[in-house]
N, CA, C, O and CB atoms as a CASP TS submission, in Angstrom:
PFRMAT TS
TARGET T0000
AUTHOR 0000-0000-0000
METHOD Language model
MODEL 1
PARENT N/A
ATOM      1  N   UNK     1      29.151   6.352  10.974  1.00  0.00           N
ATOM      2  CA  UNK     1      28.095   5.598  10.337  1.00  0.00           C
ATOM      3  C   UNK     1      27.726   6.239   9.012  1.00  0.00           C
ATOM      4  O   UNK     1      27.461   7.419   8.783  1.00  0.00           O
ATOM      5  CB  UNK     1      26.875   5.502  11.249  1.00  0.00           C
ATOM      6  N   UNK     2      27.766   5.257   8.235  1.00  0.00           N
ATOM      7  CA  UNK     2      27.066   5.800   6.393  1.00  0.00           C
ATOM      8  C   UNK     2      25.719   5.683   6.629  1.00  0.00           C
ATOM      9  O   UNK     2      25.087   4.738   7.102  1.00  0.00           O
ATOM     10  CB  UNK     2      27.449   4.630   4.745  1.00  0.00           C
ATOM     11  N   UNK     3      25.298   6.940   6.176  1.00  0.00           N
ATOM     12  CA  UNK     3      23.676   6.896   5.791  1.00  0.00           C
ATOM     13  C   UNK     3      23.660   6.378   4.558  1.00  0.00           C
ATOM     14  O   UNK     3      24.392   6.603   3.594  1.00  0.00           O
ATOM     15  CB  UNK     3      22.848   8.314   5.750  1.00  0.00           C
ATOM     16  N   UNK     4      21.939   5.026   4.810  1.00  0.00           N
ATOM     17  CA  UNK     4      22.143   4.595   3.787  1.00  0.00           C
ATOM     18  C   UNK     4      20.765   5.144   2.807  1.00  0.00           C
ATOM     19  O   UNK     4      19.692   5.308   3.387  1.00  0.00           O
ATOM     20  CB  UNK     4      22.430   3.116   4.016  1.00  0.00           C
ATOM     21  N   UNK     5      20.868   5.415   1.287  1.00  0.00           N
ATOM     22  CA  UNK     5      20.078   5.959   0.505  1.00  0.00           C
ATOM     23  C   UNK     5      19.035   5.138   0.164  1.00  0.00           C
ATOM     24  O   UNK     5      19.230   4.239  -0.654  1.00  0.00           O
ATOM     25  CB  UNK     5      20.676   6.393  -0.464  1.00  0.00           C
ATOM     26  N   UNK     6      17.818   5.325   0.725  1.00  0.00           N
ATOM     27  CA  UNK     6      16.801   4.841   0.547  1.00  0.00           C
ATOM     28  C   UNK     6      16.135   4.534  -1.366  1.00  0.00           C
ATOM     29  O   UNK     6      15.909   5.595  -1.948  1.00  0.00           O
ATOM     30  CB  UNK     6      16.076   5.796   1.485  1.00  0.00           C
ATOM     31  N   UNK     7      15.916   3.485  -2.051  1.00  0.00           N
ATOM     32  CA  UNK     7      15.484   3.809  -3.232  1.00  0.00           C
ATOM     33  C   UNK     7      13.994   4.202  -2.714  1.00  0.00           C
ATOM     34  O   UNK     7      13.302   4.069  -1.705  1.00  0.00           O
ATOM     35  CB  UNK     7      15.675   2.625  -4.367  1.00  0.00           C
ATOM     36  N   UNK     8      13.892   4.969  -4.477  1.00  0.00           N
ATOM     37  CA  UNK     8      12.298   5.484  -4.483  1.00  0.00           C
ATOM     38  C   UNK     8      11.337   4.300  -4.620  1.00  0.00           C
ATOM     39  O   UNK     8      11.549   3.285  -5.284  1.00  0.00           O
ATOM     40  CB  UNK     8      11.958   6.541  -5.800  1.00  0.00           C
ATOM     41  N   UNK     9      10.056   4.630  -3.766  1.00  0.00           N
ATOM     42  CA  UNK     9       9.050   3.263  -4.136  1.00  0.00           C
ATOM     43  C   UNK     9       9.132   3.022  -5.868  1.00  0.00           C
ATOM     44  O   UNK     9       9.446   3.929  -6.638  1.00  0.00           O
ATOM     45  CB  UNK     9       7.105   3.650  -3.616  1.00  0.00           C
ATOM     46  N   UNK    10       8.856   1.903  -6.216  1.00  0.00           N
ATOM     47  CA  UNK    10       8.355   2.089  -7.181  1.00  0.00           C
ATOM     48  C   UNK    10       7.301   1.422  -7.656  1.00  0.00           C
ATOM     49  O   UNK    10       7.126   0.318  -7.139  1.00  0.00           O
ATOM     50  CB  UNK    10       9.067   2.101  -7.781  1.00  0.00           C
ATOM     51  N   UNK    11       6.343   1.839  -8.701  1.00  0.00           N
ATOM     52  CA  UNK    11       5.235   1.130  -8.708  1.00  0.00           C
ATOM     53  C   UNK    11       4.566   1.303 -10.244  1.00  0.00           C
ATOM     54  O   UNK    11       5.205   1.831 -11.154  1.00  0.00           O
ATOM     55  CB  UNK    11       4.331   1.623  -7.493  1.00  0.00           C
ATOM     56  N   UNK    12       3.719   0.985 -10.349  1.00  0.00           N
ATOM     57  CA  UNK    12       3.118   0.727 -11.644  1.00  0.00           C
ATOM     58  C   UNK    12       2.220   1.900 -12.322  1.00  0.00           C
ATOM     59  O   UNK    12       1.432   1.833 -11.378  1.00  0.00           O
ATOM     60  CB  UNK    12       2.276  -0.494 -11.468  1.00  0.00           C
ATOM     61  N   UNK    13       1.819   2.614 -12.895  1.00  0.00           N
ATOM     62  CA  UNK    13       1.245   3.445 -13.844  1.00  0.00           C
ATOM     63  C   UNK    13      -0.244   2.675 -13.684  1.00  0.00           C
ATOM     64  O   UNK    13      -0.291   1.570 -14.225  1.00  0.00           O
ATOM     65  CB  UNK    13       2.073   3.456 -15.447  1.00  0.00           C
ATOM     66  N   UNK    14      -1.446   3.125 -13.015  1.00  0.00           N
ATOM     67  CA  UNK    14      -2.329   2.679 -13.185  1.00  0.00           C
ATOM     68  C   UNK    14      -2.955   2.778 -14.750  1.00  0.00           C
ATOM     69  O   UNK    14      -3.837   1.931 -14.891  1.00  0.00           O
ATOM     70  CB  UNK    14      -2.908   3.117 -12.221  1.00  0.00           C
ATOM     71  N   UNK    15      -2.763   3.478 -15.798  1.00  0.00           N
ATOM     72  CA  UNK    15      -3.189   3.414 -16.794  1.00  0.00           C
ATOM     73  C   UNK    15      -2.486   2.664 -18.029  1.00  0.00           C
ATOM     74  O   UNK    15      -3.066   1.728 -18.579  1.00  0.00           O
ATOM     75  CB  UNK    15      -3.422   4.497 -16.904  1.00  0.00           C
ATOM     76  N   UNK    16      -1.117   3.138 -18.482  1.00  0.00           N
ATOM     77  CA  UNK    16      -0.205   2.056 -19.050  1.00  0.00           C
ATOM     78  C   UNK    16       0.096   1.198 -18.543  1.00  0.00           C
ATOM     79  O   UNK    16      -0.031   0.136 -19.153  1.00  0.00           O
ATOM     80  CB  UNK    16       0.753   2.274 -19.381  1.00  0.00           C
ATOM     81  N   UNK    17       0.617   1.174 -17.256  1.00  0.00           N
ATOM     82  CA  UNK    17       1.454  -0.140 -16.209  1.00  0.00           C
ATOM     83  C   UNK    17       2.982   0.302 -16.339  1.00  0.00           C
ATOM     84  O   UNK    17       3.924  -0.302 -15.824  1.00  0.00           O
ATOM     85  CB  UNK    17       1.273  -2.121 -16.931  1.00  0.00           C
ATOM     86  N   UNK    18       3.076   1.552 -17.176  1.00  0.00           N
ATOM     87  CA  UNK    18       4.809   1.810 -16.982  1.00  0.00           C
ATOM     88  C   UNK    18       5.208   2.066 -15.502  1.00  0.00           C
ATOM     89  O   UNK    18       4.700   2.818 -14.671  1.00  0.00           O
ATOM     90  CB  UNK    18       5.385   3.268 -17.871  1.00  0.00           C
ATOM     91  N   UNK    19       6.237   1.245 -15.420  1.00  0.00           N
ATOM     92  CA  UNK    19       6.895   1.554 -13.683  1.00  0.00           C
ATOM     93  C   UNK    19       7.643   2.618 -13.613  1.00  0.00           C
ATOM     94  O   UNK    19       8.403   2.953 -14.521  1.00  0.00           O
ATOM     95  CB  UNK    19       7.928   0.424 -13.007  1.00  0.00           C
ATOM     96  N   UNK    20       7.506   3.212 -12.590  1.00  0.00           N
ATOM     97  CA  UNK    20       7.833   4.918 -12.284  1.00  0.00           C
ATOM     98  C   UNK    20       8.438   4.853 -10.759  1.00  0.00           C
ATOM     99  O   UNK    20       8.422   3.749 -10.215  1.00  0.00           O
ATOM    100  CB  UNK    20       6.162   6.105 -12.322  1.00  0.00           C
ATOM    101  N   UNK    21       8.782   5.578 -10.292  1.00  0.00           N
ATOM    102  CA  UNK    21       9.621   5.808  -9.096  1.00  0.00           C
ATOM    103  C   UNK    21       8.460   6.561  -8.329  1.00  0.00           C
ATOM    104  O   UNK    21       7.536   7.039  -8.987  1.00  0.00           O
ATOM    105  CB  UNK    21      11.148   6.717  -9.355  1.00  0.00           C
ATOM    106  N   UNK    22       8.486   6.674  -6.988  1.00  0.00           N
ATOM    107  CA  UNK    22       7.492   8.152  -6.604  1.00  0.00           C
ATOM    108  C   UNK    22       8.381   8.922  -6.263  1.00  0.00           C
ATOM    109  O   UNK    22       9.299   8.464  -5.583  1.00  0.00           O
ATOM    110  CB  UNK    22       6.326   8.179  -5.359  1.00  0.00           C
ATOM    111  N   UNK    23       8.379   9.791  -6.492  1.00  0.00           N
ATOM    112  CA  UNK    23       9.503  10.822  -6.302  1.00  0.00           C
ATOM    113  C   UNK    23       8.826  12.125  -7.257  1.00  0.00           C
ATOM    114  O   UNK    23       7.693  12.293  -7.711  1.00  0.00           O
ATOM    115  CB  UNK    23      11.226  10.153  -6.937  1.00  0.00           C
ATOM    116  N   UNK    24       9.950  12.856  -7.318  1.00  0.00           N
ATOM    117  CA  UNK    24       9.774  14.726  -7.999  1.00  0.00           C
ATOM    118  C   UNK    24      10.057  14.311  -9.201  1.00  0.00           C
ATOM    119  O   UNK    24       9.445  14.885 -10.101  1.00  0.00           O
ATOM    120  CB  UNK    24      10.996  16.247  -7.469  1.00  0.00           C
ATOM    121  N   UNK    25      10.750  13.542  -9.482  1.00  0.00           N
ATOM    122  CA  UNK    25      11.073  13.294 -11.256  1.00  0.00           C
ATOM    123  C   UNK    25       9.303  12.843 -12.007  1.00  0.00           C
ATOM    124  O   UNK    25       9.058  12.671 -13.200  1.00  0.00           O
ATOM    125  CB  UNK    25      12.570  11.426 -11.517  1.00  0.00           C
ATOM    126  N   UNK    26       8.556  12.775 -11.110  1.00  0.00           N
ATOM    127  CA  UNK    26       7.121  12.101 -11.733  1.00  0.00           C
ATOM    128  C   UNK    26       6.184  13.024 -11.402  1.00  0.00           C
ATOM    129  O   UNK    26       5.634  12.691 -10.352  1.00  0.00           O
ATOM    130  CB  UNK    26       6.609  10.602 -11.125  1.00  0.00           C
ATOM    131  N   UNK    27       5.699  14.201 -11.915  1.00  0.00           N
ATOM    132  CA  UNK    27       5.249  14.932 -10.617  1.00  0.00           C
ATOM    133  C   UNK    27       3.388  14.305 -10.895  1.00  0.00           C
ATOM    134  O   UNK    27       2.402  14.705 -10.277  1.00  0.00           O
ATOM    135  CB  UNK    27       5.643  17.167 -10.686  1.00  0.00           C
ATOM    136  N   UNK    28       3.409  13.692 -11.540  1.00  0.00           N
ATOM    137  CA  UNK    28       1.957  13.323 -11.973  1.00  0.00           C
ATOM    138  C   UNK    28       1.958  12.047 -11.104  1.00  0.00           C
ATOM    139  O   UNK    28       0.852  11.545 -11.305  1.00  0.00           O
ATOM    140  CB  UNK    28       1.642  13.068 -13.769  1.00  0.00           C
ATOM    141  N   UNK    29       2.414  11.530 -10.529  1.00  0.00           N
ATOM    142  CA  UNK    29       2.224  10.210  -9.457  1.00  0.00           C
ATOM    143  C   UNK    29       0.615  10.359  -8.651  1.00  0.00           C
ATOM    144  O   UNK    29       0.060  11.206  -7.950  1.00  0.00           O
ATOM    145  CB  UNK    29       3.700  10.295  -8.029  1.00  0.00           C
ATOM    146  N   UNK    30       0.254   8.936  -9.247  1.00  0.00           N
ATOM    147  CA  UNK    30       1.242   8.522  -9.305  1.00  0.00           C
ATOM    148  C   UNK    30       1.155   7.678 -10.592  1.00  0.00           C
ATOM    149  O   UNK    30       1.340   6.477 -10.793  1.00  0.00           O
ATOM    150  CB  UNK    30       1.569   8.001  -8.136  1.00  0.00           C
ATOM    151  N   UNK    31       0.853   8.577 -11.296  1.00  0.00           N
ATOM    152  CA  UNK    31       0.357   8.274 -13.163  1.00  0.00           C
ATOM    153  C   UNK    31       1.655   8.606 -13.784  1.00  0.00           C
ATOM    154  O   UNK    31       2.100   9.619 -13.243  1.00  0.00           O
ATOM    155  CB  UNK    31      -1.099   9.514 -14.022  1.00  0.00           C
ATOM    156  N   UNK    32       2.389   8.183 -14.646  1.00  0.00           N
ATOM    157  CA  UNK    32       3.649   8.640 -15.699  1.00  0.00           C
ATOM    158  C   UNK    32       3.654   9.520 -16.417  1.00  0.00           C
ATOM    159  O   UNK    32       4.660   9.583 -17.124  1.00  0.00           O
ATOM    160  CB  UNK    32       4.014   7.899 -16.553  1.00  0.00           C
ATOM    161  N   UNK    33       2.889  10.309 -16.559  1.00  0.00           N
ATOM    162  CA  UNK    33       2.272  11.430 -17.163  1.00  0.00           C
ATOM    163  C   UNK    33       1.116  12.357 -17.295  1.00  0.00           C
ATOM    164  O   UNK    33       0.148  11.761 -16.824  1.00  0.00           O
ATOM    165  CB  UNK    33       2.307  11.206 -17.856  1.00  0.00           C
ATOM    166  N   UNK    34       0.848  13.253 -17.615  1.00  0.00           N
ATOM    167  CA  UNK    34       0.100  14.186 -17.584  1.00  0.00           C
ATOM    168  C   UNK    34      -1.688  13.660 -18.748  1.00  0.00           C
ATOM    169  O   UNK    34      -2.890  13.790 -18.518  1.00  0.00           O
ATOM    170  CB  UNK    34       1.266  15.540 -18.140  1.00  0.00           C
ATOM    171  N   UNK    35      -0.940  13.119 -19.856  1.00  0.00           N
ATOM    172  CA  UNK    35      -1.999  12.095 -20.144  1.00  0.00           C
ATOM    173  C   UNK    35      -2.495  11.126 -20.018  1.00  0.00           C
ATOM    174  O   UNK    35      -3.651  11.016 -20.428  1.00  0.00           O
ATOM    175  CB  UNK    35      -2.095  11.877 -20.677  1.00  0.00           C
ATOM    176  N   UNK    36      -1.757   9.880 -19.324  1.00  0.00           N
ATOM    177  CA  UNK    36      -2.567   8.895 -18.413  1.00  0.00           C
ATOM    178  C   UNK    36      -3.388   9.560 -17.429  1.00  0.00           C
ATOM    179  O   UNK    36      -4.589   9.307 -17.331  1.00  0.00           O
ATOM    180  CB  UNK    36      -1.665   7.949 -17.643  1.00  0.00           C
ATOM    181  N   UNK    37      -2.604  10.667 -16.460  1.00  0.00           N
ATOM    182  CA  UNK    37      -3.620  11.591 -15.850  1.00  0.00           C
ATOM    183  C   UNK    37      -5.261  11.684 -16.239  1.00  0.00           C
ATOM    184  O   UNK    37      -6.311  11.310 -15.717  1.00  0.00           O
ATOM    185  CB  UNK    37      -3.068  12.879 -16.122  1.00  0.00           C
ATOM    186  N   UNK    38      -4.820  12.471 -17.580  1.00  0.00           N
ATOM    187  CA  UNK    38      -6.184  12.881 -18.278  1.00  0.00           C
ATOM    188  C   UNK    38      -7.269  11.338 -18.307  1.00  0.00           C
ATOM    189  O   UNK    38      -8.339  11.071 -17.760  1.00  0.00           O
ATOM    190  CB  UNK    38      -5.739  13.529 -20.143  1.00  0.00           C
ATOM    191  N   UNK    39      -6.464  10.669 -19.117  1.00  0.00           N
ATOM    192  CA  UNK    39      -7.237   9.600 -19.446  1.00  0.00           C
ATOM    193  C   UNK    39      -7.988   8.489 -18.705  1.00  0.00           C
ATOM    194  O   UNK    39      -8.882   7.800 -19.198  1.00  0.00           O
ATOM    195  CB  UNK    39      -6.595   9.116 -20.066  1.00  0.00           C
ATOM    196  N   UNK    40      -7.426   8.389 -17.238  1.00  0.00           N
ATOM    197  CA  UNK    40      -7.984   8.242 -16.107  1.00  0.00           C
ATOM    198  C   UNK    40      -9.138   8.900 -15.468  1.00  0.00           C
ATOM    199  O   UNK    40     -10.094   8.373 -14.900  1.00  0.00           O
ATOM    200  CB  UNK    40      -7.190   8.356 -15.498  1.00  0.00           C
ATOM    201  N   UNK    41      -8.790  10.556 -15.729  1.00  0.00           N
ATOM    202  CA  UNK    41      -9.737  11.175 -15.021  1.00  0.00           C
ATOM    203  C   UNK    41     -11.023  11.412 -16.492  1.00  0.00           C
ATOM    204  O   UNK    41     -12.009  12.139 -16.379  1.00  0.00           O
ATOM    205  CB  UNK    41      -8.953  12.740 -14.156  1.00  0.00           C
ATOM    206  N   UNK    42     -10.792  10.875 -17.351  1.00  0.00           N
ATOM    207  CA  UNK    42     -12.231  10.690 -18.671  1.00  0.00           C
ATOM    208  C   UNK    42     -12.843   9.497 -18.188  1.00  0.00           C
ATOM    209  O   UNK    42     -14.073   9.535 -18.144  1.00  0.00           O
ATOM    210  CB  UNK    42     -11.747  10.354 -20.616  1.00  0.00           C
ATOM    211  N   UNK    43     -12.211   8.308 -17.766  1.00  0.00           N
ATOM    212  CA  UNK    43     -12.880   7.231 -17.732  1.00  0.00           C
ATOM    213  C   UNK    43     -13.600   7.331 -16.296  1.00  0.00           C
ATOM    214  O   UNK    43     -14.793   7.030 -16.248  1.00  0.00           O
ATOM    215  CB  UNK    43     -11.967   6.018 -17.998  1.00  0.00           C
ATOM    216  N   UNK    44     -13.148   7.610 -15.493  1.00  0.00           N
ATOM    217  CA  UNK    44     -14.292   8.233 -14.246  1.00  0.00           C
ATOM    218  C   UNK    44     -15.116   8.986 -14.654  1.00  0.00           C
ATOM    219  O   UNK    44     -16.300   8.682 -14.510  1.00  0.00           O
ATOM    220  CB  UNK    44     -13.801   9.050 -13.114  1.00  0.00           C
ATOM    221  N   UNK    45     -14.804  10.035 -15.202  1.00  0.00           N
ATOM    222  CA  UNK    45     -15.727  11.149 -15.525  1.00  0.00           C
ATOM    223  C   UNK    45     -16.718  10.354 -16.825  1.00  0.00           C
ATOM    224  O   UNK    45     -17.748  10.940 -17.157  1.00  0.00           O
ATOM    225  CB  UNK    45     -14.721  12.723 -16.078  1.00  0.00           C
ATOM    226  N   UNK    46     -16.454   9.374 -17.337  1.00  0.00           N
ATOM    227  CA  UNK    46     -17.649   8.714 -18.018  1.00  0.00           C
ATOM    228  C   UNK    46     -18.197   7.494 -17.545  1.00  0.00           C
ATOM    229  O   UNK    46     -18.351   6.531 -18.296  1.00  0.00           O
ATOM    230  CB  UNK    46     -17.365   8.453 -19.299  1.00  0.00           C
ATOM    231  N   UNK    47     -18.516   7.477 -16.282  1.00  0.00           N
ATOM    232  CA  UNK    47     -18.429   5.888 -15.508  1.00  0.00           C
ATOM    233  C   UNK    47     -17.935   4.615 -15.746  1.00  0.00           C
ATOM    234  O   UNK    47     -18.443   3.543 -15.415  1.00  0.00           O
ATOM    235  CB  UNK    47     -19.443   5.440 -15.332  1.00  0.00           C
ATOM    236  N   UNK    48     -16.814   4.837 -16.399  1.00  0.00           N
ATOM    237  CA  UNK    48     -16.330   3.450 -16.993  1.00  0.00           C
ATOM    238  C   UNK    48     -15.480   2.720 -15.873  1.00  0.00           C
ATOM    239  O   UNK    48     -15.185   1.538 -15.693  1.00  0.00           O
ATOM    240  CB  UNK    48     -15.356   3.666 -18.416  1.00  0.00           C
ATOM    241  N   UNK    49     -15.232   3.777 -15.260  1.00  0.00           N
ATOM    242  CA  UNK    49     -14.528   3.401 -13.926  1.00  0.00           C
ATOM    243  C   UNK    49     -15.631   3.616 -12.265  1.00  0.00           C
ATOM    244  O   UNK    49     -16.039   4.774 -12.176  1.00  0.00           O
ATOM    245  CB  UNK    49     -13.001   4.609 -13.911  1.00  0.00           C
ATOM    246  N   UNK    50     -16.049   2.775 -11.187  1.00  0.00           N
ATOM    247  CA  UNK    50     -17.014   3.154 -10.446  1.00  0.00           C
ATOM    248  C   UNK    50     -16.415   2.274  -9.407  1.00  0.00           C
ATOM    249  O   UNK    50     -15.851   1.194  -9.582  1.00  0.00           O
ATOM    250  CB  UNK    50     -18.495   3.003 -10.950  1.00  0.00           C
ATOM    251  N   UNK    51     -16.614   2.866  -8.380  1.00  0.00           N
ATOM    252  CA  UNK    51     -16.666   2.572  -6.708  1.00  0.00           C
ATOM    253  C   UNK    51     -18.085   1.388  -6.369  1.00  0.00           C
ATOM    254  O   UNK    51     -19.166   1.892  -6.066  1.00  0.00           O
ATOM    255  CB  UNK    51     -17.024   4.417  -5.733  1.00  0.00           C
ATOM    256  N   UNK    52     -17.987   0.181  -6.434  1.00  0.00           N
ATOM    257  CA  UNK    52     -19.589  -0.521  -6.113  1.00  0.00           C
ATOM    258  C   UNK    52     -19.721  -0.324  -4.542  1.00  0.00           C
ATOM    259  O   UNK    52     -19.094  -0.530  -3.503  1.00  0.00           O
ATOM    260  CB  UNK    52     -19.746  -2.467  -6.542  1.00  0.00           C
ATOM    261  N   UNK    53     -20.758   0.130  -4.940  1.00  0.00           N
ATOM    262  CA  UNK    53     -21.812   0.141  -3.633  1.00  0.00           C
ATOM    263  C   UNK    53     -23.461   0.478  -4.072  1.00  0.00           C
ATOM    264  O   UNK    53     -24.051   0.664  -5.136  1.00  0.00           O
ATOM    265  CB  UNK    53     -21.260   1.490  -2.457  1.00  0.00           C
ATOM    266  N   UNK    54     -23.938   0.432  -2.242  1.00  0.00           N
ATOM    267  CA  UNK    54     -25.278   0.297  -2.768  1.00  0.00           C
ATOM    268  C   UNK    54     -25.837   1.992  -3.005  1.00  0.00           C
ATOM    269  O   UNK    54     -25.336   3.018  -2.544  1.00  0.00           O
ATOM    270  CB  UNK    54     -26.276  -0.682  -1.571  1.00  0.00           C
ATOM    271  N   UNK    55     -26.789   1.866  -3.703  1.00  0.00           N
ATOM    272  CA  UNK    55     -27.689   3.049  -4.406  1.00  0.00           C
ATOM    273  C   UNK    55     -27.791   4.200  -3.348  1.00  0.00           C
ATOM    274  O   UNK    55     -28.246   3.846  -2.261  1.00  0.00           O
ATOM    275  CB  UNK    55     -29.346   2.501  -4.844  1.00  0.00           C
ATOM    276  N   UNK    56     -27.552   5.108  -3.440  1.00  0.00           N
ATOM    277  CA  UNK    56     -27.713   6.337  -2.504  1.00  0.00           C
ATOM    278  C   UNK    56     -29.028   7.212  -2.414  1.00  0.00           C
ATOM    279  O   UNK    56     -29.099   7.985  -1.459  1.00  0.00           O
ATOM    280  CB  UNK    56     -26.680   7.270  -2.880  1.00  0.00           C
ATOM    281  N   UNK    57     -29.779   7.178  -3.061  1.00  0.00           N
ATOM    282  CA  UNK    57     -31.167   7.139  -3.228  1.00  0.00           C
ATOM    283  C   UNK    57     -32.216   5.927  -3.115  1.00  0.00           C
ATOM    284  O   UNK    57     -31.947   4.778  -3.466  1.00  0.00           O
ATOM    285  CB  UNK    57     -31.267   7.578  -4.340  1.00  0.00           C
ATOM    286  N   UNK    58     -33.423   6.329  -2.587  1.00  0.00           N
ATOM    287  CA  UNK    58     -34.631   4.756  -2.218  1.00  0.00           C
ATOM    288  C   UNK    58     -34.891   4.887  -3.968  1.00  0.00           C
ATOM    289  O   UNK    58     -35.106   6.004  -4.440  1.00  0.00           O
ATOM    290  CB  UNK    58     -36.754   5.079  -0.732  1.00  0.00           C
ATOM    291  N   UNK    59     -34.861   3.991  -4.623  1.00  0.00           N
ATOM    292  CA  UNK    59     -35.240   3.505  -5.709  1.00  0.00           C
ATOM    293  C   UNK    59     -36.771   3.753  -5.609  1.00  0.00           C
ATOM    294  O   UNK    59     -37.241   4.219  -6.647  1.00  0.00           O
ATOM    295  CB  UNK    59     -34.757   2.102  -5.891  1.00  0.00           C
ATOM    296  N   UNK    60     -37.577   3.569  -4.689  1.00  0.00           N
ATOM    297  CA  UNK    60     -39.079   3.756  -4.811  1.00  0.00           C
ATOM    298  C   UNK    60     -39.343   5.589  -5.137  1.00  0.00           C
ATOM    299  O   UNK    60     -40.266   6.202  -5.673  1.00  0.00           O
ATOM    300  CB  UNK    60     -39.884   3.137  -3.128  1.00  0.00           C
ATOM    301  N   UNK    61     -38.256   5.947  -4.617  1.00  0.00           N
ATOM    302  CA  UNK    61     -38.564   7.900  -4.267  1.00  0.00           C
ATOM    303  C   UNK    61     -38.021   7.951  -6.008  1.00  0.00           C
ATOM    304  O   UNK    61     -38.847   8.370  -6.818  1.00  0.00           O
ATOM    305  CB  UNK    61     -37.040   9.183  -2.499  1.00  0.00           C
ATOM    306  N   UNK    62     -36.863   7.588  -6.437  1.00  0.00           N
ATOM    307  CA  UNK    62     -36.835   7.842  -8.015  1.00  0.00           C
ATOM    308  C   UNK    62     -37.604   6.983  -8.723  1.00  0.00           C
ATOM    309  O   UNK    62     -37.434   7.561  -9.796  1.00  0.00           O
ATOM    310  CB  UNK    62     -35.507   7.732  -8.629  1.00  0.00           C
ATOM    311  N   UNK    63     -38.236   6.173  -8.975  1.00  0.00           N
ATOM    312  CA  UNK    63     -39.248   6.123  -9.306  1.00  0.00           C
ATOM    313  C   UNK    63     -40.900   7.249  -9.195  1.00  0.00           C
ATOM    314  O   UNK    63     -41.297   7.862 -10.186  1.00  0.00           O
ATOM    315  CB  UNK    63     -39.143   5.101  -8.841  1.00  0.00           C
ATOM    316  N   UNK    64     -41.229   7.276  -8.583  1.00  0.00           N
ATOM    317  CA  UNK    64     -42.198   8.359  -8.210  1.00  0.00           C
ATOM    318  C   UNK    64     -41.657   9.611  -8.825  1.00  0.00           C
ATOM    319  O   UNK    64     -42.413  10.309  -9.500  1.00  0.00           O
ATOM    320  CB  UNK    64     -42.380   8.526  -6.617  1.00  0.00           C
ATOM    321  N   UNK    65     -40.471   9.933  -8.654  1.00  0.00           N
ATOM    322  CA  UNK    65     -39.808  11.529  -9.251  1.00  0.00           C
ATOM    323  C   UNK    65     -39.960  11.252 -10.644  1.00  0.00           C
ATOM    324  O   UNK    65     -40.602  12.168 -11.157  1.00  0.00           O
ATOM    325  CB  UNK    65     -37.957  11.994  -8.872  1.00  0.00           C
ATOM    326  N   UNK    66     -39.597  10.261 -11.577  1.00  0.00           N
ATOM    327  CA  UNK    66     -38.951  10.063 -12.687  1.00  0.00           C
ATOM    328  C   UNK    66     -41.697  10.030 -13.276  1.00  0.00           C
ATOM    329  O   UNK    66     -42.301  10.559 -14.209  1.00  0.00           O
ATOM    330  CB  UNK    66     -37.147   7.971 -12.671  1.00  0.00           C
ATOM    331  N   UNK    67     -41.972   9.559 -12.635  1.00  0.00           N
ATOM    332  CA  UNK    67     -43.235   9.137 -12.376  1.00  0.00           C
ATOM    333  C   UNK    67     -44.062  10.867 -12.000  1.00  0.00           C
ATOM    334  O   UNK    67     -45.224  10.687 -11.638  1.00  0.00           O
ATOM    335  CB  UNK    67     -43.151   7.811 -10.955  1.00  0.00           C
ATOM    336  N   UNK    68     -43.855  11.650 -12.017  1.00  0.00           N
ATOM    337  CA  UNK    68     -44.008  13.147 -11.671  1.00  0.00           C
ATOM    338  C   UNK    68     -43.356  13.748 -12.916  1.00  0.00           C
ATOM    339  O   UNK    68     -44.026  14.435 -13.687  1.00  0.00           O
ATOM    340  CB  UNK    68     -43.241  13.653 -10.179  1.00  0.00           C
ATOM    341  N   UNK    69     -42.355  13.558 -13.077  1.00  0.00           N
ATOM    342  CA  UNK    69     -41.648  14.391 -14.254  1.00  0.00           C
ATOM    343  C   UNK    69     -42.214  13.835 -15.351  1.00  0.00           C
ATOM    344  O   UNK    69     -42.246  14.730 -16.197  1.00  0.00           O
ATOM    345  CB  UNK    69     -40.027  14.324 -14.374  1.00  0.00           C
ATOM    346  N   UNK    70     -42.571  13.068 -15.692  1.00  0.00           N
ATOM    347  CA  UNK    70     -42.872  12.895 -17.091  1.00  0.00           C
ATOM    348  C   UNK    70     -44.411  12.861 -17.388  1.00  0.00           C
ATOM    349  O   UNK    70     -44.814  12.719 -18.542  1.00  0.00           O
ATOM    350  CB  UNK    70     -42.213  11.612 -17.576  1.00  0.00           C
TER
END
């Protein structure tokens, strides 16, 4: 029996959309590079990118805090 060679997934570059393999040839996967990397992790890190859900704090308690602090 021939073993048969599986191809690598492949899939899309969440930041360019360049298609990439997952595999060791990409080691930034599953981003195409080391600067989509970056540039992904700026746009989270400046909320441009966000998870919706609801508020994790009572809005009445930050209010009152924000209402104390100033």
């Amino acid at each position: 029996m021939s073993e048969l060679k599986k191809k690598p997934l492949e899939l899309s570059c969440p930041t360019c959309k360049k298609t990439i393999e997952w595999s060791d040839q990409f080691p930034h996967r599953p981003f195409c590079s080391a600067r989509c990397k970056q540039i992904d992790f700026g746009d989270w890190a400046n909320e441009t990118n966000s998870i919706p859900g609801e508020p994790v704090l009572d809005p009445e308690l930050l209010e009152e805090a924000e209402s104390i602090r100033h």
